[in-house]
Amino acid sequence: MPCFSGMSQEDTDAFRQGGVDAYGNSPERMKSDGTTPCRCCLKLIEAGSVRLVLAYLPFGELQRDAETGPIFLCGNDCEAVVSS
Ligand SMILES: [Zn+2]
């Protein structure tokens, strides 16, 4: 059983619909080169398909371990990996 989770389906869908990232920008849409994983399904985003790039603050608030970083999401629907 995996002990890790991807971004929730709800948050991923919000970004796909143009929701703003940690810096107040809508995700950038670009062509995938096949080398970056999706933060939702945790699989490599297929080369040639659309990927979203955005600044993400995973903890929702500033604290010692919070770093805002660029992340990638599949531009099209994918299934979130959520451990129980
Ligand atoms: Zn994905």
mmCIF file of N, CA, C and O and ligand atoms in Angstrom:
data_model
loop_
_atom_site.group_PDB
_atom_site.id
_atom_site.type_symbol
_atom_site.label_atom_id
_atom_site.label_comp_id
_atom_site.label_asym_id
_atom_site.label_seq_id
_atom_site.Cartn_x
_atom_site.Cartn_y
_atom_site.Cartn_z
ATOM 1 N N MET A 1 0.860 -1.188 0.000
ATOM 2 C CA MET A 1 0.000 0.000 0.000
ATOM 3 C C MET A 1 0.890 1.230 0.000
ATOM 4 O O MET A 1 1.765 1.358 0.843
ATOM 5 N N PRO A 2 0.668 2.123 -0.975
ATOM 6 C CA PRO A 2 1.514 3.328 -1.019
ATOM 7 C C PRO A 2 1.263 4.221 0.186
ATOM 8 O O PRO A 2 0.160 4.251 0.731
ATOM 9 N N CYS A 3 2.302 4.903 0.612
ATOM 10 C CA CYS A 3 2.169 5.813 1.744
ATOM 11 C C CYS A 3 2.310 7.258 1.284
ATOM 12 O O CYS A 3 2.753 8.099 2.026
ATOM 13 N N PHE A 4 1.957 7.498 0.060
ATOM 14 C CA PHE A 4 2.044 8.855 -0.480
ATOM 15 C C PHE A 4 0.799 9.136 -1.297
ATOM 16 O O PHE A 4 0.113 8.217 -1.726
ATOM 17 N N SER A 5 0.535 10.409 -1.493
ATOM 18 C CA SER A 5 -0.646 10.829 -2.238
ATOM 19 C C SER A 5 -0.270 11.920 -3.222
ATOM 20 O O SER A 5 0.643 12.703 -2.974
ATOM 21 N N GLY A 6 -1.004 11.959 -4.298
ATOM 22 C CA GLY A 6 -0.867 13.063 -5.234
ATOM 23 C C GLY A 6 -1.804 14.186 -4.822
ATOM 24 O O GLY A 6 -2.501 14.109 -3.814
ATOM 25 N N MET A 7 -1.798 15.231 -5.625
ATOM 26 C CA MET A 7 -2.727 16.334 -5.394
ATOM 27 C C MET A 7 -4.149 15.814 -5.542
ATOM 28 O O MET A 7 -4.412 14.921 -6.345
ATOM 29 N N SER A 8 -5.067 16.354 -4.770
ATOM 30 C CA SER A 8 -6.448 15.883 -4.838
ATOM 31 C C SER A 8 -7.057 16.168 -6.202
ATOM 32 O O SER A 8 -6.644 17.096 -6.906
ATOM 33 N N GLN A 9 -8.033 15.363 -6.562
ATOM 34 C CA GLN A 9 -8.740 15.568 -7.827
ATOM 35 C C GLN A 9 -9.386 16.950 -7.846
ATOM 36 O O GLN A 9 -9.362 17.646 -8.870
ATOM 37 N N GLU A 10 -9.931 17.360 -6.731
ATOM 38 C CA GLU A 10 -10.606 18.662 -6.644
ATOM 39 C C GLU A 10 -9.633 19.814 -6.925
ATOM 40 O O GLU A 10 -9.940 20.709 -7.718
ATOM 41 N N ASP A 11 -8.464 19.785 -6.300
ATOM 42 C CA ASP A 11 -7.484 20.855 -6.524
ATOM 43 C C ASP A 11 -6.961 20.813 -7.956
ATOM 44 O O ASP A 11 -6.774 21.858 -8.587
ATOM 45 N N THR A 12 -6.715 19.595 -8.471
ATOM 46 C CA THR A 12 -6.228 19.470 -9.839
ATOM 47 C C THR A 12 -7.238 20.038 -10.825
ATOM 48 O O THR A 12 -6.880 20.799 -11.731
ATOM 49 N N ASP A 13 -8.486 19.678 -10.655
ATOM 50 C CA ASP A 13 -9.524 20.175 -11.563
ATOM 51 C C ASP A 13 -9.624 21.693 -11.503
ATOM 52 O O ASP A 13 -9.838 22.351 -12.526
ATOM 53 N N ALA A 14 -9.456 22.264 -10.318
ATOM 54 C CA ALA A 14 -9.525 23.728 -10.185
ATOM 55 C C ALA A 14 -8.401 24.388 -10.999
ATOM 56 O O ALA A 14 -8.631 25.389 -11.686
ATOM 57 N N PHE A 15 -7.201 23.819 -10.950
ATOM 58 C CA PHE A 15 -6.097 24.377 -11.745
ATOM 59 C C PHE A 15 -6.372 24.192 -13.236
ATOM 60 O O PHE A 15 -6.070 25.076 -14.042
ATOM 61 N N ARG A 16 -6.935 23.068 -13.613
ATOM 62 C CA ARG A 16 -7.241 22.857 -15.037
ATOM 63 C C ARG A 16 -8.269 23.859 -15.555
ATOM 64 O O ARG A 16 -8.300 24.171 -16.734
ATOM 65 N N GLN A 17 -9.090 24.332 -14.647
ATOM 66 C CA GLN A 17 -10.112 25.299 -15.042
ATOM 67 C C GLN A 17 -9.621 26.738 -14.897
ATOM 68 O O GLN A 17 -10.407 27.674 -14.942
ATOM 69 N N GLY A 18 -8.313 26.903 -14.686
ATOM 70 C CA GLY A 18 -7.728 28.244 -14.660
ATOM 71 C C GLY A 18 -7.558 28.840 -13.285
ATOM 72 O O GLY A 18 -7.229 30.026 -13.167
ATOM 73 N N GLY A 19 -7.769 28.042 -12.242
ATOM 74 C CA GLY A 19 -7.554 28.536 -10.881
ATOM 75 C C GLY A 19 -6.132 29.031 -10.710
ATOM 76 O O GLY A 19 -5.212 28.498 -11.325
ATOM 77 N N VAL A 20 -5.952 30.047 -9.889
ATOM 78 C CA VAL A 20 -4.636 30.662 -9.757
ATOM 79 C C VAL A 20 -3.734 29.873 -8.804
ATOM 80 O O VAL A 20 -4.204 29.211 -7.876
ATOM 81 N N ASP A 21 -2.438 29.978 -9.073
ATOM 82 C CA ASP A 21 -1.450 29.249 -8.280
ATOM 83 C C ASP A 21 -0.990 30.075 -7.077
ATOM 84 O O ASP A 21 -1.591 31.105 -6.748
ATOM 85 N N ALA A 22 0.085 29.630 -6.431
ATOM 86 C CA ALA A 22 0.562 30.281 -5.206
ATOM 87 C C ALA A 22 0.993 31.723 -5.436
ATOM 88 O O ALA A 22 1.056 32.505 -4.487
ATOM 89 N N TYR A 23 1.266 32.085 -6.678
ATOM 90 C CA TYR A 23 1.686 33.451 -6.989
ATOM 91 C C TYR A 23 0.599 34.233 -7.708
ATOM 92 O O TYR A 23 0.857 35.303 -8.260
ATOM 93 N N GLY A 24 -0.603 33.696 -7.738
ATOM 94 C CA GLY A 24 -1.722 34.421 -8.324
ATOM 95 C C GLY A 24 -1.838 34.336 -9.824
ATOM 96 O O GLY A 24 -2.563 35.119 -10.436
ATOM 97 N N ASN A 25 -1.130 33.385 -10.430
ATOM 98 C CA ASN A 25 -1.176 33.228 -11.889
ATOM 99 C C ASN A 25 -1.940 31.967 -12.264
ATOM 100 O O ASN A 25 -1.881 30.952 -11.555
ATOM 101 N N SER A 26 -2.620 31.993 -13.400
ATOM 102 C CA SER A 26 -3.225 30.780 -13.923
ATOM 103 C C SER A 26 -2.119 29.872 -14.441
ATOM 104 O O SER A 26 -1.091 30.355 -14.919
ATOM 105 N N PRO A 27 -2.287 28.562 -14.341
ATOM 106 C CA PRO A 27 -1.253 27.649 -14.823
ATOM 107 C C PRO A 27 -0.928 27.882 -16.294
ATOM 108 O O PRO A 27 -1.809 28.183 -17.096
ATOM 109 N N GLU A 28 0.349 27.725 -16.615
ATOM 110 C CA GLU A 28 0.791 27.841 -18.002
ATOM 111 C C GLU A 28 0.589 26.490 -18.684
ATOM 112 O O GLU A 28 0.883 25.449 -18.102
ATOM 113 N N ARG A 29 0.099 26.520 -19.899
ATOM 114 C CA ARG A 29 -0.114 25.294 -20.675
ATOM 115 C C ARG A 29 1.022 25.166 -21.680
ATOM 116 O O ARG A 29 1.304 26.100 -22.423
ATOM 117 N N MET A 30 1.684 24.041 -21.675
ATOM 118 C CA MET A 30 2.781 23.818 -22.620
ATOM 119 C C MET A 30 2.831 22.352 -23.018
ATOM 120 O O MET A 30 2.213 21.508 -22.375
ATOM 121 N N LYS A 31 3.574 22.055 -24.061
ATOM 122 C CA LYS A 31 3.692 20.680 -24.538
ATOM 123 C C LYS A 31 4.670 19.919 -23.657
ATOM 124 O O LYS A 31 5.767 20.401 -23.364
ATOM 125 N N SER A 32 4.284 18.720 -23.252
ATOM 126 C CA SER A 32 5.151 17.891 -22.419
ATOM 127 C C SER A 32 6.291 17.296 -23.230
ATOM 128 O O SER A 32 6.116 16.921 -24.392
ATOM 129 N N ASP A 33 7.460 17.211 -22.582
ATOM 130 C CA ASP A 33 8.599 16.535 -23.217
ATOM 131 C C ASP A 33 8.724 15.090 -22.729
ATOM 132 O O ASP A 33 9.673 14.388 -23.069
ATOM 133 N N GLY A 34 7.782 14.660 -21.909
ATOM 134 C CA GLY A 34 7.767 13.271 -21.451
ATOM 135 C C GLY A 34 8.671 12.978 -20.275
ATOM 136 O O GLY A 34 8.821 11.818 -19.890
ATOM 137 N N THR A 35 9.275 14.007 -19.685
ATOM 138 C CA THR A 35 10.225 13.763 -18.598
ATOM 139 C C THR A 35 9.716 14.208 -17.232
ATOM 140 O O THR A 35 10.420 14.024 -16.234
ATOM 141 N N THR A 36 8.534 14.796 -17.164
ATOM 142 C CA THR A 36 8.056 15.328 -15.888
ATOM 143 C C THR A 36 6.821 14.576 -15.414
ATOM 144 O O THR A 36 5.932 14.266 -16.188
ATOM 145 N N PRO A 37 6.768 14.290 -14.106
ATOM 146 C CA PRO A 37 5.611 13.592 -13.558
ATOM 147 C C PRO A 37 4.473 14.553 -13.227
ATOM 148 O O PRO A 37 4.698 15.708 -12.899
ATOM 149 N N CYS A 38 3.288 14.026 -13.298
ATOM 150 C CA CYS A 38 2.092 14.765 -12.914
ATOM 151 C C CYS A 38 1.938 14.652 -11.396
ATOM 152 O O CYS A 38 2.034 13.555 -10.839
ATOM 153 N N ARG A 39 1.661 15.760 -10.733
ATOM 154 C CA ARG A 39 1.524 15.767 -9.282
ATOM 155 C C ARG A 39 0.208 15.125 -8.830
ATOM 156 O O ARG A 39 0.045 14.813 -7.676
ATOM 157 N N CYS A 40 -0.690 14.869 -9.768
ATOM 158 C CA CYS A 40 -1.984 14.267 -9.422
ATOM 159 C C CYS A 40 -1.934 12.738 -9.577
ATOM 160 O O CYS A 40 -2.140 12.009 -8.612
ATOM 161 N N CYS A 41 -1.637 12.251 -10.776
ATOM 162 C CA CYS A 41 -1.635 10.804 -11.015
ATOM 163 C C CYS A 41 -0.266 10.182 -10.754
ATOM 164 O O CYS A 41 -0.136 8.961 -10.731
ATOM 165 N N LEU A 42 0.763 11.014 -10.592
ATOM 166 C CA LEU A 42 2.136 10.605 -10.282
ATOM 167 C C LEU A 42 2.793 9.806 -11.400
ATOM 168 O O LEU A 42 3.788 9.115 -11.175
ATOM 169 N N LYS A 43 2.250 9.906 -12.614
ATOM 170 C CA LYS A 43 2.845 9.246 -13.784
ATOM 171 C C LYS A 43 3.528 10.306 -14.640
ATOM 172 O O LYS A 43 3.179 11.489 -14.579
ATOM 173 N N LEU A 44 4.474 9.855 -15.483
ATOM 174 C CA LEU A 44 5.092 10.787 -16.421
ATOM 175 C C LEU A 44 4.030 11.293 -17.385
ATOM 176 O O LEU A 44 3.194 10.513 -17.859
ATOM 177 N N ILE A 45 4.064 12.570 -17.674
ATOM 178 C CA ILE A 45 3.114 13.166 -18.609
ATOM 179 C C ILE A 45 3.602 12.847 -20.018
ATOM 180 O O ILE A 45 4.741 13.172 -20.379
ATOM 181 N N GLU A 46 2.774 12.210 -20.786
ATOM 182 C CA GLU A 46 3.151 11.706 -22.108
ATOM 183 C C GLU A 46 3.722 12.825 -22.986
ATOM 184 O O GLU A 46 3.158 13.926 -23.058
ATOM 185 N N ALA A 47 4.834 12.514 -23.650
ATOM 186 C CA ALA A 47 5.452 13.484 -24.551
ATOM 187 C C ALA A 47 4.458 13.905 -25.620
ATOM 188 O O ALA A 47 3.744 13.080 -26.189
ATOM 189 N N GLY A 48 4.415 15.190 -25.870
ATOM 190 C CA GLY A 48 3.538 15.734 -26.899
ATOM 191 C C GLY A 48 2.166 16.147 -26.396
ATOM 192 O O GLY A 48 1.451 16.872 -27.079
ATOM 193 N N SER A 49 1.796 15.665 -25.207
ATOM 194 C CA SER A 49 0.494 16.055 -24.667
ATOM 195 C C SER A 49 0.644 17.387 -23.909
ATOM 196 O O SER A 49 1.745 17.855 -23.660
ATOM 197 N N VAL A 50 -0.479 17.965 -23.551
ATOM 198 C CA VAL A 50 -0.453 19.242 -22.841
ATOM 199 C C VAL A 50 -0.179 18.998 -21.360
ATOM 200 O O VAL A 50 -0.748 18.086 -20.762
ATOM 201 N N ARG A 51 0.697 19.813 -20.797
ATOM 202 C CA ARG A 51 0.917 19.784 -19.355
ATOM 203 C C ARG A 51 0.728 21.195 -18.817
ATOM 204 O O ARG A 51 0.935 22.179 -19.520
ATOM 205 N N LEU A 52 0.333 21.251 -17.568
ATOM 206 C CA LEU A 52 0.197 22.529 -16.882
ATOM 207 C C LEU A 52 1.403 22.723 -15.983
ATOM 208 O O LEU A 52 1.865 21.770 -15.345
ATOM 209 N N VAL A 53 1.902 23.932 -15.917
ATOM 210 C CA VAL A 53 3.019 24.279 -15.040
ATOM 211 C C VAL A 53 2.542 25.401 -14.132
ATOM 212 O O VAL A 53 1.971 26.388 -14.606
ATOM 213 N N LEU A 54 2.767 25.223 -12.835
ATOM 214 C CA LEU A 54 2.301 26.228 -11.882
ATOM 215 C C LEU A 54 3.148 26.215 -10.621
ATOM 216 O O LEU A 54 3.876 25.261 -10.344
ATOM 217 N N ALA A 55 3.050 27.291 -9.873
ATOM 218 C CA ALA A 55 3.736 27.396 -8.581
ATOM 219 C C ALA A 55 2.800 26.847 -7.517
ATOM 220 O O ALA A 55 1.649 27.258 -7.418
ATOM 221 N N TYR A 56 3.308 25.921 -6.719
ATOM 222 C CA TYR A 56 2.450 25.237 -5.756
ATOM 223 C C TYR A 56 3.052 25.285 -4.364
ATOM 224 O O TYR A 56 4.236 24.989 -4.168
ATOM 225 N N LEU A 57 2.235 25.662 -3.409
ATOM 226 C CA LEU A 57 2.622 25.658 -1.997
ATOM 227 C C LEU A 57 1.841 24.532 -1.333
ATOM 228 O O LEU A 57 0.648 24.669 -1.062
ATOM 229 N N PRO A 58 2.484 23.373 -1.109
ATOM 230 C CA PRO A 58 1.737 22.178 -0.721
ATOM 231 C C PRO A 58 1.062 22.222 0.645
ATOM 232 O O PRO A 58 0.123 21.484 0.881
ATOM 233 N N PHE A 59 1.514 23.061 1.548
ATOM 234 C CA PHE A 59 0.952 23.020 2.898
ATOM 235 C C PHE A 59 -0.126 24.066 3.148
ATOM 236 O O PHE A 59 -0.700 24.103 4.211
ATOM 237 N N GLY A 60 -0.344 24.937 2.177
ATOM 238 C CA GLY A 60 -1.434 25.891 2.293
ATOM 239 C C GLY A 60 -1.129 27.105 3.154
ATOM 240 O O GLY A 60 -1.907 28.044 3.194
ATOM 241 N N GLU A 61 -0.014 27.070 3.847
ATOM 242 C CA GLU A 61 0.378 28.223 4.661
ATOM 243 C C GLU A 61 1.892 28.195 4.790
ATOM 244 O O GLU A 61 2.543 27.166 4.601
ATOM 245 N N LEU A 62 2.450 29.339 5.137
ATOM 246 C CA LEU A 62 3.893 29.409 5.291
ATOM 247 C C LEU A 62 4.297 28.789 6.615
ATOM 248 O O LEU A 62 3.682 29.058 7.648
ATOM 249 N N GLN A 63 5.277 27.944 6.566
ATOM 250 C CA GLN A 63 5.844 27.349 7.768
ATOM 251 C C GLN A 63 7.235 26.834 7.421
ATOM 252 O O GLN A 63 7.662 26.939 6.273
ATOM 253 N N ARG A 64 7.960 26.327 8.365
ATOM 254 C CA ARG A 64 9.363 25.981 8.189
ATOM 255 C C ARG A 64 9.651 25.117 6.967
ATOM 256 O O ARG A 64 10.619 25.335 6.245
ATOM 257 N N ASP A 65 8.848 24.096 6.728
ATOM 258 C CA ASP A 65 9.118 23.151 5.654
ATOM 259 C C ASP A 65 8.405 23.475 4.346
ATOM 260 O O ASP A 65 8.475 22.698 3.397
ATOM 261 N N ALA A 66 7.698 24.587 4.298
ATOM 262 C CA ALA A 66 6.944 24.942 3.094
ATOM 263 C C ALA A 66 7.866 25.594 2.067
ATOM 264 O O ALA A 66 8.522 26.584 2.361
ATOM 265 N N GLU A 67 7.919 25.027 0.893
ATOM 266 C CA GLU A 67 8.635 25.636 -0.215
ATOM 267 C C GLU A 67 7.680 25.679 -1.393
ATOM 268 O O GLU A 67 6.977 24.711 -1.662
ATOM 269 N N THR A 68 7.661 26.796 -2.055
ATOM 270 C CA THR A 68 6.836 26.911 -3.246
ATOM 271 C C THR A 68 7.681 26.489 -4.432
ATOM 272 O O THR A 68 8.774 26.997 -4.616
ATOM 273 N N GLY A 69 7.192 25.547 -5.187
ATOM 274 C CA GLY A 69 7.976 25.068 -6.312
ATOM 275 C C GLY A 69 7.146 24.912 -7.557
ATOM 276 O O GLY A 69 5.919 24.855 -7.490
ATOM 277 N N PRO A 70 7.816 24.840 -8.688
ATOM 278 C CA PRO A 70 7.086 24.558 -9.911
ATOM 279 C C PRO A 70 6.664 23.089 -9.921
ATOM 280 O O PRO A 70 7.460 22.211 -9.571
ATOM 281 N N ILE A 71 5.433 22.834 -10.272
ATOM 282 C CA ILE A 71 4.942 21.462 -10.419
ATOM 283 C C ILE A 71 4.247 21.340 -11.759
ATOM 284 O O ILE A 71 3.933 22.342 -12.405
ATOM 285 N N PHE A 72 3.984 20.102 -12.138
ATOM 286 C CA PHE A 72 3.360 19.815 -13.426
ATOM 287 C C PHE A 72 2.112 18.979 -13.200
ATOM 288 O O PHE A 72 2.051 18.161 -12.276
ATOM 289 N N LEU A 73 1.133 19.184 -14.048
ATOM 290 C CA LEU A 73 -0.101 18.394 -14.029
ATOM 291 C C LEU A 73 -0.447 18.003 -15.455
ATOM 292 O O LEU A 73 -0.187 18.779 -16.399
ATOM 293 N N CYS A 74 -1.069 16.844 -15.626
ATOM 294 C CA CYS A 74 -1.605 16.478 -16.929
ATOM 295 C C CYS A 74 -2.610 17.555 -17.341
ATOM 296 O O CYS A 74 -3.437 17.984 -16.532
ATOM 297 N N GLY A 75 -2.557 17.962 -18.590
ATOM 298 C CA GLY A 75 -3.523 18.945 -19.074
ATOM 299 C C GLY A 75 -4.911 18.356 -19.246
ATOM 300 O O GLY A 75 -5.909 19.058 -19.176
ATOM 301 N N ASN A 76 -4.959 17.047 -19.462
ATOM 302 C CA ASN A 76 -6.230 16.355 -19.612
ATOM 303 C C ASN A 76 -6.535 15.553 -18.355
ATOM 304 O O ASN A 76 -5.679 15.393 -17.487
ATOM 305 N N ASP A 77 -7.728 15.039 -18.282
ATOM 306 C CA ASP A 77 -8.150 14.289 -17.102
ATOM 307 C C ASP A 77 -7.187 13.152 -16.779
ATOM 308 O O ASP A 77 -6.684 12.473 -17.672
ATOM 309 N N CYS A 78 -6.936 12.958 -15.498
ATOM 310 C CA CYS A 78 -6.188 11.803 -15.021
ATOM 311 C C CYS A 78 -6.727 11.470 -13.640
ATOM 312 O O CYS A 78 -7.508 12.218 -13.072
ATOM 313 N N GLU A 79 -6.312 10.330 -13.128
ATOM 314 C CA GLU A 79 -6.867 9.860 -11.863
ATOM 315 C C GLU A 79 -5.907 10.121 -10.717
ATOM 316 O O GLU A 79 -4.746 9.695 -10.763
ATOM 317 N N ALA A 80 -6.373 10.795 -9.698
ATOM 318 C CA ALA A 80 -5.542 11.131 -8.539
ATOM 319 C C ALA A 80 -5.138 9.868 -7.795
ATOM 320 O O ALA A 80 -5.905 8.921 -7.671
ATOM 321 N N VAL A 81 -3.886 9.867 -7.300
ATOM 322 C CA VAL A 81 -3.400 8.802 -6.431
ATOM 323 C C VAL A 81 -3.560 9.288 -4.991
ATOM 324 O O VAL A 81 -2.933 10.257 -4.591
ATOM 325 N N VAL A 82 -4.424 8.647 -4.253
ATOM 326 C CA VAL A 82 -4.682 9.049 -2.880
ATOM 327 C C VAL A 82 -4.583 7.806 -2.000
ATOM 328 O O VAL A 82 -5.317 6.844 -2.186
ATOM 329 N N SER A 83 -3.645 7.836 -1.055
ATOM 330 C CA SER A 83 -3.538 6.705 -0.138
ATOM 331 C C SER A 83 -4.564 6.851 0.959
ATOM 332 O O SER A 83 -5.001 7.942 1.287
ATOM 333 N N SER A 84 -4.938 5.736 1.533
ATOM 334 C CA SER A 84 -5.962 5.782 2.584
ATOM 335 C C SER A 84 -5.334 5.846 3.954
ATOM 336 O O SER A 84 -4.180 5.685 4.132
HETATM 337 ZN ZN ZN B 1 -1.835 13.177 -14.325
#
